[in-house]
Structure formats: C-alpha cells, structure tokens
mmCIF file of C-alpha atoms and ligand atoms in Angstrom:
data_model
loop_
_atom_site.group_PDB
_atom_site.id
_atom_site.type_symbol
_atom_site.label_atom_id
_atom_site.label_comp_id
_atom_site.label_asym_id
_atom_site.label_seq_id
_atom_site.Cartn_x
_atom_site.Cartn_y
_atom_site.Cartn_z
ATOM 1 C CA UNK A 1 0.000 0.000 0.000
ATOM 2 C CA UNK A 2 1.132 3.302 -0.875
ATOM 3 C CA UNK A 3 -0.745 5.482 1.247
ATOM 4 C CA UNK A 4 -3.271 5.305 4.411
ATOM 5 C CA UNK A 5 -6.510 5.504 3.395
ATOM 6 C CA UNK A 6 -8.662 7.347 6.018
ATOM 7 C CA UNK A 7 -8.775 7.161 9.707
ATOM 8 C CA UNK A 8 -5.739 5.046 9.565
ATOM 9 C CA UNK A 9 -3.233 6.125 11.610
ATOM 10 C CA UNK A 10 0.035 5.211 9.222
ATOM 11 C CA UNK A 11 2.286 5.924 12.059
ATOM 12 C CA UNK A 12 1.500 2.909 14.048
ATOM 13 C CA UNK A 13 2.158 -0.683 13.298
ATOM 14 C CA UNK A 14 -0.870 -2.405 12.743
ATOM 15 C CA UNK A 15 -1.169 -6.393 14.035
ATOM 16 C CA UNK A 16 -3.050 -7.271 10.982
ATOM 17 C CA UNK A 17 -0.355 -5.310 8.144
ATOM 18 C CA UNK A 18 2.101 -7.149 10.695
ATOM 19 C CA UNK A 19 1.155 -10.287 10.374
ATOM 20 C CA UNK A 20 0.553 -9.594 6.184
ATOM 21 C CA UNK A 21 3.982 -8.669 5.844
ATOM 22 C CA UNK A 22 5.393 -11.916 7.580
ATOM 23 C CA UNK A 23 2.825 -13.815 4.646
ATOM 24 C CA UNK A 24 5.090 -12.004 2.479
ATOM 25 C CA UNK A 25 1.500 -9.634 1.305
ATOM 26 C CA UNK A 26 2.078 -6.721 -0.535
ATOM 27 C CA UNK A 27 -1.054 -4.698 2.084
ATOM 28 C CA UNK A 28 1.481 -2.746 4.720
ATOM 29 C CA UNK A 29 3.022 0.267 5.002
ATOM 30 C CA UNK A 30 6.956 1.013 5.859
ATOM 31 C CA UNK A 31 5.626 1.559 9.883
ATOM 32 C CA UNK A 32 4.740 -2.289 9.859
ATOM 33 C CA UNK A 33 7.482 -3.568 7.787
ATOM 34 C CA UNK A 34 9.971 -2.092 10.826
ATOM 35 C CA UNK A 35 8.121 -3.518 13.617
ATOM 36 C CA UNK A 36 7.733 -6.695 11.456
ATOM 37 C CA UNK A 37 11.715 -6.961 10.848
ATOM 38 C CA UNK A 38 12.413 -6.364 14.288
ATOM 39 C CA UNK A 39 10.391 -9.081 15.232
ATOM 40 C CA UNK A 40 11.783 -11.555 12.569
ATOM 41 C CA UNK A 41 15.824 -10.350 14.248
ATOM 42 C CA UNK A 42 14.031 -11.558 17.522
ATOM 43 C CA UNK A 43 12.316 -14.307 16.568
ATOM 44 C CA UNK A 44 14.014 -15.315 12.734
ATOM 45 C CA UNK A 45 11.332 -18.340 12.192
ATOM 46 C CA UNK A 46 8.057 -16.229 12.189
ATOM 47 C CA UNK A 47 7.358 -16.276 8.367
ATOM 48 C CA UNK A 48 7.269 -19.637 8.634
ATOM 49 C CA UNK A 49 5.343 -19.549 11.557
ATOM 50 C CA UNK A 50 2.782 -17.394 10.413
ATOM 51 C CA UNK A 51 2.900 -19.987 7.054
ATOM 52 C CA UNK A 52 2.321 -23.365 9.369
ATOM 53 C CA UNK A 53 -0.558 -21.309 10.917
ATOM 54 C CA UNK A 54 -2.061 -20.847 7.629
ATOM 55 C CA UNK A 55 -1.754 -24.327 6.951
ATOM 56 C CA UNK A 56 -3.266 -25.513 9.848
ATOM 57 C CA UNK A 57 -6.356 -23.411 8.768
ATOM 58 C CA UNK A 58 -6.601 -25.129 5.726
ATOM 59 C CA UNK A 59 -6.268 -28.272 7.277
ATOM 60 C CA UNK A 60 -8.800 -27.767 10.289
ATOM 61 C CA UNK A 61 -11.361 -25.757 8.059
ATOM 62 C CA UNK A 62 -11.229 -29.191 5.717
ATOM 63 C CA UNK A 63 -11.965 -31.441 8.674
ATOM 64 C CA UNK A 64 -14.622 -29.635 9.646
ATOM 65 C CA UNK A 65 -16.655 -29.397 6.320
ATOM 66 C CA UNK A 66 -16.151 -33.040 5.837
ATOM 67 C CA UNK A 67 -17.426 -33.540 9.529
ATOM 68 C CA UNK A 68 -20.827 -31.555 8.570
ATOM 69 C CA UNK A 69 -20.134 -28.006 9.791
ATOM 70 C CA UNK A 70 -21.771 -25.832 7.758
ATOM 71 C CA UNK A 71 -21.331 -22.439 9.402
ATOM 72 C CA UNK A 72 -18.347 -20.887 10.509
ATOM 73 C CA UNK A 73 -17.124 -17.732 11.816
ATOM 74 C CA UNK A 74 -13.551 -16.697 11.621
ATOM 75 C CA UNK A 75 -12.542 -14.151 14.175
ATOM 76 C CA UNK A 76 -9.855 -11.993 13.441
ATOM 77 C CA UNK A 77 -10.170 -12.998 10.113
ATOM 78 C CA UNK A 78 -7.332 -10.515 9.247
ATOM 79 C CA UNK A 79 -5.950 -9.094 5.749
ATOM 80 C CA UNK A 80 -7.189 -11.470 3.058
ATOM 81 C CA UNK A 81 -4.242 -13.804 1.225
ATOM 82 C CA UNK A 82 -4.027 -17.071 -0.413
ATOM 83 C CA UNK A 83 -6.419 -19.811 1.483
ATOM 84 C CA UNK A 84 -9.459 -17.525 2.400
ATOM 85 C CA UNK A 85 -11.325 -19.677 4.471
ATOM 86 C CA UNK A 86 -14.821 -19.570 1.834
ATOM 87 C CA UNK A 87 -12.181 -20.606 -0.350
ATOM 88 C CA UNK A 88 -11.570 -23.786 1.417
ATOM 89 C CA UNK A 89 -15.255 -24.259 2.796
ATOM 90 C CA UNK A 90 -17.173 -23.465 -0.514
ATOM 91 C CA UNK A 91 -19.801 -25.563 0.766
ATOM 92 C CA UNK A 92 -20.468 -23.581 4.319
ATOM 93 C CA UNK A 93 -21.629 -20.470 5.325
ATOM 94 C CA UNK A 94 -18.651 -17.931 6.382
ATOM 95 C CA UNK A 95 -18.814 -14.761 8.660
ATOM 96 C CA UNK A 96 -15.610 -12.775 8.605
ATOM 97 C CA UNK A 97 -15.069 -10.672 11.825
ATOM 98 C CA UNK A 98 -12.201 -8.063 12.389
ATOM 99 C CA UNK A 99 -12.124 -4.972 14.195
ATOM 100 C CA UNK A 100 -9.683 -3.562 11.745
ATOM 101 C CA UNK A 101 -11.630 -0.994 9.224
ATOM 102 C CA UNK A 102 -9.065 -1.826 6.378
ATOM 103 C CA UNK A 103 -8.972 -5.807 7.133
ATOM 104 C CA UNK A 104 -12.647 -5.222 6.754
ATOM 105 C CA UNK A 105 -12.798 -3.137 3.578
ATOM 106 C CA UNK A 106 -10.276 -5.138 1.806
ATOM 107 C CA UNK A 107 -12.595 -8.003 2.851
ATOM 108 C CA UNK A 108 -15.633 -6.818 1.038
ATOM 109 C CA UNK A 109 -13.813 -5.859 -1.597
ATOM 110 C CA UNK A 110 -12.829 -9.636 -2.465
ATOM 111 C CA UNK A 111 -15.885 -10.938 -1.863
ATOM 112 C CA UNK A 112 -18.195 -7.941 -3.663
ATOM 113 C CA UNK A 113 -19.543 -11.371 -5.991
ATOM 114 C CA UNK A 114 -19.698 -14.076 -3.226
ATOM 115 C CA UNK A 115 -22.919 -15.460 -1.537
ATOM 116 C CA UNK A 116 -23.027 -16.945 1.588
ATOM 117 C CA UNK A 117 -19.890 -14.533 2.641
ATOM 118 C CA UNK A 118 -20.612 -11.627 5.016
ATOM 119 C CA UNK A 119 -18.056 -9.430 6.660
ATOM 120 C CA UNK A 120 -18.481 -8.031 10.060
ATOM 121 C CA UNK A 121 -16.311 -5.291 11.658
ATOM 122 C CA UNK A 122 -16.909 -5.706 15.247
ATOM 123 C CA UNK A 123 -14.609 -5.948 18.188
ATOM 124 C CA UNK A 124 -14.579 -9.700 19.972
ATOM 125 C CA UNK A 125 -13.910 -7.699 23.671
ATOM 126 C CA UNK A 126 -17.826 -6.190 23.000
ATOM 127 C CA UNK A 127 -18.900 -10.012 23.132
ATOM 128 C CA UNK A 128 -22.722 -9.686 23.968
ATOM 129 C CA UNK A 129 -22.780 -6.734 20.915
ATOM 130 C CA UNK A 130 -20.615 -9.466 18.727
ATOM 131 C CA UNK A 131 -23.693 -12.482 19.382
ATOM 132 C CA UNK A 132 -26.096 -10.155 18.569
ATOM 133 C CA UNK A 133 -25.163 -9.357 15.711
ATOM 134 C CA UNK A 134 -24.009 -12.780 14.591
ATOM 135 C CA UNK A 135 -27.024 -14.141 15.529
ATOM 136 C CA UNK A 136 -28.784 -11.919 12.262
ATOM 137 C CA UNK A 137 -26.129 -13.809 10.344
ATOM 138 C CA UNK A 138 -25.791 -17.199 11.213
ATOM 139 C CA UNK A 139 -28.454 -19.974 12.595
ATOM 140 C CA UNK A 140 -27.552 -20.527 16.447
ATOM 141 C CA UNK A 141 -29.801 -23.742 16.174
ATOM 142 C CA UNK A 142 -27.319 -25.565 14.154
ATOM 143 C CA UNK A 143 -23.230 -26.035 14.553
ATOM 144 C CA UNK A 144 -21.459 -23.430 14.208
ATOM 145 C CA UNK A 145 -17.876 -23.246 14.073
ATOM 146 C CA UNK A 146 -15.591 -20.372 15.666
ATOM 147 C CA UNK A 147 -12.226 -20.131 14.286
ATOM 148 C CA UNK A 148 -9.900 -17.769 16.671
ATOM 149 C CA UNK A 149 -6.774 -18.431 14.704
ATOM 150 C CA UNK A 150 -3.628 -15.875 16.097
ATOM 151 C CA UNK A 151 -6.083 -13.694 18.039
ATOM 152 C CA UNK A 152 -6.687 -14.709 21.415
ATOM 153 C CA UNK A 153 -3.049 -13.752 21.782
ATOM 154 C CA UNK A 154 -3.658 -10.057 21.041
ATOM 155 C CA UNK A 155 -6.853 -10.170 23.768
ATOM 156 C CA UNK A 156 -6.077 -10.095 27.777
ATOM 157 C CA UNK A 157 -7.489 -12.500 30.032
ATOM 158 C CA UNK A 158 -10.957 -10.745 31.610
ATOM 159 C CA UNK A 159 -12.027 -10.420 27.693
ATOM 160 C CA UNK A 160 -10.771 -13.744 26.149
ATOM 161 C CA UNK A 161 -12.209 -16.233 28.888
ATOM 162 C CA UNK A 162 -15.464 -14.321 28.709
ATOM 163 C CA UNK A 163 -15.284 -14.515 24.513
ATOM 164 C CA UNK A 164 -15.040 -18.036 24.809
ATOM 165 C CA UNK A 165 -17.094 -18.772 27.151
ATOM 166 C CA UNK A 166 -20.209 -16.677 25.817
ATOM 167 C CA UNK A 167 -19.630 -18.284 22.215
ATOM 168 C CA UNK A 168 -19.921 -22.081 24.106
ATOM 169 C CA UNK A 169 -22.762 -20.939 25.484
ATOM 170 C CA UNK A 170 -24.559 -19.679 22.472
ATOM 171 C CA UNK A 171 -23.518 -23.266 20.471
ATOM 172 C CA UNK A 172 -25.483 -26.236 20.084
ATOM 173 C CA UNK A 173 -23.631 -29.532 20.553
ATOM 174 C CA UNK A 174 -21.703 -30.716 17.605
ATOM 175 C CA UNK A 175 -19.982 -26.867 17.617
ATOM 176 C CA UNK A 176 -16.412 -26.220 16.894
ATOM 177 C CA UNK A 177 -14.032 -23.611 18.886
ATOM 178 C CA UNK A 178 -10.759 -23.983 16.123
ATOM 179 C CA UNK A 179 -7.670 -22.162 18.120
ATOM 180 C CA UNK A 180 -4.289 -20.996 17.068
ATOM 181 C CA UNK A 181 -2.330 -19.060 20.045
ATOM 182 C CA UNK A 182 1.617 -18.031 20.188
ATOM 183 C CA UNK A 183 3.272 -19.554 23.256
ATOM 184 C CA UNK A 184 5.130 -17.746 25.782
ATOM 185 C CA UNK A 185 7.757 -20.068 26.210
ATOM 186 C CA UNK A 186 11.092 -18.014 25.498
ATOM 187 C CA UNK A 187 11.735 -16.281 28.054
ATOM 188 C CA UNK A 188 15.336 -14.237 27.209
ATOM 189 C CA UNK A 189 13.168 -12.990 24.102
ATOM 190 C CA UNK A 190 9.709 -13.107 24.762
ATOM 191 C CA UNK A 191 9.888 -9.284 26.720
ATOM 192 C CA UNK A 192 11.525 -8.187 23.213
ATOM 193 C CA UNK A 193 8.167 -9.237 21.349
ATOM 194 C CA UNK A 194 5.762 -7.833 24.322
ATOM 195 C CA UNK A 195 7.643 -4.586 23.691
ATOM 196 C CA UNK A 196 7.466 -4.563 20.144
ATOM 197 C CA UNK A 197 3.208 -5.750 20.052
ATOM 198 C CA UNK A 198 3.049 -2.725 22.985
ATOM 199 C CA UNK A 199 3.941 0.252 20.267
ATOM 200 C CA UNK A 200 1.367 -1.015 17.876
ATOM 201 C CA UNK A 201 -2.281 -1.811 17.380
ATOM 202 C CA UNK A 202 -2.972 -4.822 19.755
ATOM 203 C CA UNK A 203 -0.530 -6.030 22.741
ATOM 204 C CA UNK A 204 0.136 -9.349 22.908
ATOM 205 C CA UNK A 205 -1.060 -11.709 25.918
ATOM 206 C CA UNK A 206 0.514 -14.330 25.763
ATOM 207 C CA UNK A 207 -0.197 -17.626 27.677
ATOM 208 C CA UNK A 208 1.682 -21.008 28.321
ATOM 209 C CA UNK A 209 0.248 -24.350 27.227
ATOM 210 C CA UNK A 210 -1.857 -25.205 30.268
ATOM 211 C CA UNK A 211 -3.687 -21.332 30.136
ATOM 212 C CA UNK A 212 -4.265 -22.334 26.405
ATOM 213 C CA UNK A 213 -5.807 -24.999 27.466
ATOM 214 C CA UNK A 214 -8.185 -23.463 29.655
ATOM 215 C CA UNK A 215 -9.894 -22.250 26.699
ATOM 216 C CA UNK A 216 -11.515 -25.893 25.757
ATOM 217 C CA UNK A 217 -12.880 -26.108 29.074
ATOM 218 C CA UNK A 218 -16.350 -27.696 28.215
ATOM 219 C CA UNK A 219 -15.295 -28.996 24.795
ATOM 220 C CA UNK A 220 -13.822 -32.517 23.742
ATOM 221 C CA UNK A 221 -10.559 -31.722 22.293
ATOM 222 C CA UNK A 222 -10.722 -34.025 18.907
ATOM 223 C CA UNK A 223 -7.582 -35.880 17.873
ATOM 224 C CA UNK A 224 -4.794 -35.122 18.186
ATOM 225 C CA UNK A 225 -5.375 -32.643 20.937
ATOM 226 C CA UNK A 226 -3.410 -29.590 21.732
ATOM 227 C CA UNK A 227 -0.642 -29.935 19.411
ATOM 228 C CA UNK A 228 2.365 -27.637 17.294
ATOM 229 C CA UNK A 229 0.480 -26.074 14.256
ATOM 230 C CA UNK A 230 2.214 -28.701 12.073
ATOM 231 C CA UNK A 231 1.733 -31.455 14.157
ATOM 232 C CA UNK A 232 -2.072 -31.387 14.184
ATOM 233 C CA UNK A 233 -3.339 -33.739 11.424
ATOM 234 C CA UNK A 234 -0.385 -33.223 9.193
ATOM 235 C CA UNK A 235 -0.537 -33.938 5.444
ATOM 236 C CA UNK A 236 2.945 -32.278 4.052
ATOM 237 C CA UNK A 237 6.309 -33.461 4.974
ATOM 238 C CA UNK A 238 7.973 -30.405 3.730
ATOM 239 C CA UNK A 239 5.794 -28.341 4.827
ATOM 240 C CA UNK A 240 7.417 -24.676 6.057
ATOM 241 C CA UNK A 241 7.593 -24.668 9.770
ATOM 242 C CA UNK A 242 8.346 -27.737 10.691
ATOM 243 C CA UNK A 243 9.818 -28.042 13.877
ATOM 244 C CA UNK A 244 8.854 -25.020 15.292
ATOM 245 C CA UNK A 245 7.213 -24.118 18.411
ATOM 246 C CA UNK A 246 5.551 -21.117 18.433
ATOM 247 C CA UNK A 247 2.331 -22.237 19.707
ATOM 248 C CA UNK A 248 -0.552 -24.652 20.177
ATOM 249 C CA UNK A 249 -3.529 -25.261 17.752
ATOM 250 C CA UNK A 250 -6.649 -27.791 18.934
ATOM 251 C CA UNK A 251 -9.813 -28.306 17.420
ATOM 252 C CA UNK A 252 -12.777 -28.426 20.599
ATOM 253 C CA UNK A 253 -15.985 -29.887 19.819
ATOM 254 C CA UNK A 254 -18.718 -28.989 22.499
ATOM 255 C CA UNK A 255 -20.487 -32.825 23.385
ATOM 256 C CA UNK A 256 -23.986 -33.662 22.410
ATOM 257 C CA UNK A 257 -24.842 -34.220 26.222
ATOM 258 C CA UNK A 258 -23.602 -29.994 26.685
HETATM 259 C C1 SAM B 1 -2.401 -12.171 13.297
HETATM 260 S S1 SAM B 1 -3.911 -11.751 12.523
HETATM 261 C C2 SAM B 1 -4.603 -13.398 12.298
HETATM 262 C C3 SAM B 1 -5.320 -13.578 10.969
HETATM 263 C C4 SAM B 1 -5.935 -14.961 10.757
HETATM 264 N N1 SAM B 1 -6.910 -15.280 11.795
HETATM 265 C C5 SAM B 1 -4.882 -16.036 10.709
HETATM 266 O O1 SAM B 1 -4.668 -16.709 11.732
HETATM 267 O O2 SAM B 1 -4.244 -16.219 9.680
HETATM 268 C C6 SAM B 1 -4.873 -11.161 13.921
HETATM 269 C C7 SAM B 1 -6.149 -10.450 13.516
HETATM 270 O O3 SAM B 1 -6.942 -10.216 14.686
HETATM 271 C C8 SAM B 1 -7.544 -8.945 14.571
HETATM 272 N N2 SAM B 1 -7.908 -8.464 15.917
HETATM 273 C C9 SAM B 1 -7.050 -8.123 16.933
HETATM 274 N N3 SAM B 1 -7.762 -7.724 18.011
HETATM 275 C C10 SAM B 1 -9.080 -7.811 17.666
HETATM 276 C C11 SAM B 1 -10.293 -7.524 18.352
HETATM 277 N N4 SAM B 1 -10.278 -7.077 19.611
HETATM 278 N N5 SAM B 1 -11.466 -7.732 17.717
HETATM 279 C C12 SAM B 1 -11.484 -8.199 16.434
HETATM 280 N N6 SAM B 1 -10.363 -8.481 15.724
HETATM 281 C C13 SAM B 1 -9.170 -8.286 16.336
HETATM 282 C C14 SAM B 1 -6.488 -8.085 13.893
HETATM 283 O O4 SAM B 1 -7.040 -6.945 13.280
HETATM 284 C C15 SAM B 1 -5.903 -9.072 12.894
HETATM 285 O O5 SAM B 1 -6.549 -8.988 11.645
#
C-alpha cells in the first residue's frame, strides 16, 4: 500500500499489516514492515510460523466441512491472502469478523460477488454486541464453528475467557471452537516481542500451554489434541515450519450431552 486511506493512523504498526507482511503480502506500510523486521531479528522463524498457521487453517477448516459443519465464523479474520477460508469451505456459510476498518474493507472488496460470505467489523472484547449481531447472520440452532486463529493472543485475560465462554454458550452440541495461540515459552526474548506488540495496534497476551488450554474447558478436544500447528493432522512433509514451536492449535468440539 502506498498510502493510508482514512482514519488510519500510518504511524502505528498495525497487528493485521504485521502479520501480512510476515505472509510475504504486498497490504502494509513502511511503519509495519519495521516492527515486522524487528520481530523476525528476535524471533528469525516467524514467516514460517505465520505460514504453518495458515496451513493448519486449511487443514482444520477441511476437517470440519467433511465432519458436517456448515457455518463458521472466523474471528480476526485478518488481511485477506491465499487460502481464504470460503475458499476452502465453498460448501459452508462464512462470517468474517475483524475490528480492523481496512482488514474489513479489503474483505468486502474480495468478496463484492460471493454469496453466503458476510463481513463483520466488530470488536470480539464487546462479546454480547458481537452475538447479537451474529445471531442476524448465522443460525444458532445448528453447529457453528468459531475459528480464533492468532487472536486470542492479542486479547487479555478478563475479555478472552469471557469470549469463549459466551460463544460455548450460544452453540449447540456438535460446535467447533478452532484455536491458534503463540506460546510464551522463550523467556530471554519473549519481553523483546511484548515490547514490540506494545507500540502497535494490539498487545500481545501471551499464555503457556496449560492457560491455552483453559480455553476448551467444556469442549472434547478431537484428535490429536493440543498440538504444534504442524503437528495437528499433518498432510505435508515439507511443509514450512516444521519443527517449530511457536504455539498450540486444537480443534474443541462442544459434546452432544452440553
Ligand atoms: C495475526 S492476525 C490473524 C489472521 C488470521 N486469523 C490467521 O490466523 O491467519 C490477527 C487479527 O486479529 C484482529 N484483531 C485483533 N484484536 C481484535 C479484536 N479485539 N477484535 C477483532 N479483531 C481483532 C487483527 O485486526 C488481525 O486482523
């Protein structure tokens, strides 16, 4: 992008641009590409981090379309790239959801032509506002699956329990909760990253494996569990990002006797 559009503040790096820049997108501006490269001298394995995360989407948004899901909502959808997830679920209903006004906009722009796509811009910390509105959009009476794939990590604790648990709530049995979430596990470097995330649109909370966890209280954690992004259901040898440990993915599925 060559210049903000408006009431973007092109000064300040932006999680979303961020996280397009390590996807090697072409939708960020210079402010983003700094923070981006000093996270990469901190942490030199997060393109292909950010790539095994996208790949676990793919895989996890094929399982469950082939287990019957038919509605899902992707939270913190972010900037679209290659692997949209109505691009791997052409057969389900998809509600994208991003607080971001340009995630959003670039969003509608892509899918101007596409039925059964809807974009929402809505914050997931302004749950009860979120439900409402998703419950115009999607049928609450049948399985719906929440994706929250890299963005529980950018929401503290009093919001993200509460976002969780308010979505289980709302779900009839046979609903997904699909989870990415960076580990804090490094700790000479992870103070660099908190610094970094501070300066720009979203901090970062992160959380250790067990706190992760936490979040499938009341869900059956399908096979094979909490896992690294590449170890869950894996389908490519080569793929980029094996062997690293950035953080946990796990598919929940809330019981028929919830
Ligand atoms: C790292 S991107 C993840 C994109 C995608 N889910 C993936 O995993 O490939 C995080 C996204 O979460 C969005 N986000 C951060 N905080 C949010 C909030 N409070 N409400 C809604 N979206 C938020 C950001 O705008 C960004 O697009």
């Amino acid at each position: 992008m060559d210049s903000a559009p408006e009431g973007v503040d092109p000064n300040v790096p932006n999680v979303a641009r961020m996280y397009d820049y390590y996807l090697d997108g072409k939708d960020n501006f210079a402010v983003d590409r700094a923070a981006a490269e000093q996270i990469l001298e901190t942490f030199p394995h997060t393109k292909e981090g950010a790539r095994a995360n996208r790949a676990y989407l793919r895989r996890a948004v094929r399982h469950l379309v082939e287990s019957g899901v038919r509605q899902i909502v992707d939270l913190g959808a972010g900037l679209p790239t290659q692997g949209n997830t109505h691009e791997i679920a052409p057969e389900a209903r998809v509600v994208y959801v991003d607080n971001d006004p340009v995630v959003c906009a670039h969003g509608r722009a892509l899918l101007a032509r596409t039925d059964d796509v809807d974009v929402l811009q809505a914050d997931v910390r302004e749950t009860d506002a979120l439900l409402d509105k998703l419950g115009g959009l999607v049928d609450f009476d049948r399985p719906v699956a929440f994706l929250m794939l890299a963005i529980l990590h950018f929401i503290p604790d009093d919001f993200a329990y509460d976002l969780v648990a308010k979505v289980r709530k709302v779900s009839v049995p046979g609903s997904r909760l699909v989870i990415s979430h960076a580990v804090d596990a490094t700790p000479d470097t992870t103070p660099q990253a908190i610094e970094i995330y501070r300066r720009a649109t979203a901090a970062l909370s992160l959380r250790t494996r067990q706190e992760i966890l936490r979040f499938f209280d009341g869900y059956e954690l399908e096979a094979p569990g909490l896992t690294y992004p590449n170890g869950w259901r894996p389908d490519d040898p080569d793929a980029p990002g094996n062997g690293i440990t950035f953080g946990y993915v796990g598919v929940g599925r809330k019981p028929d006797n919830a």
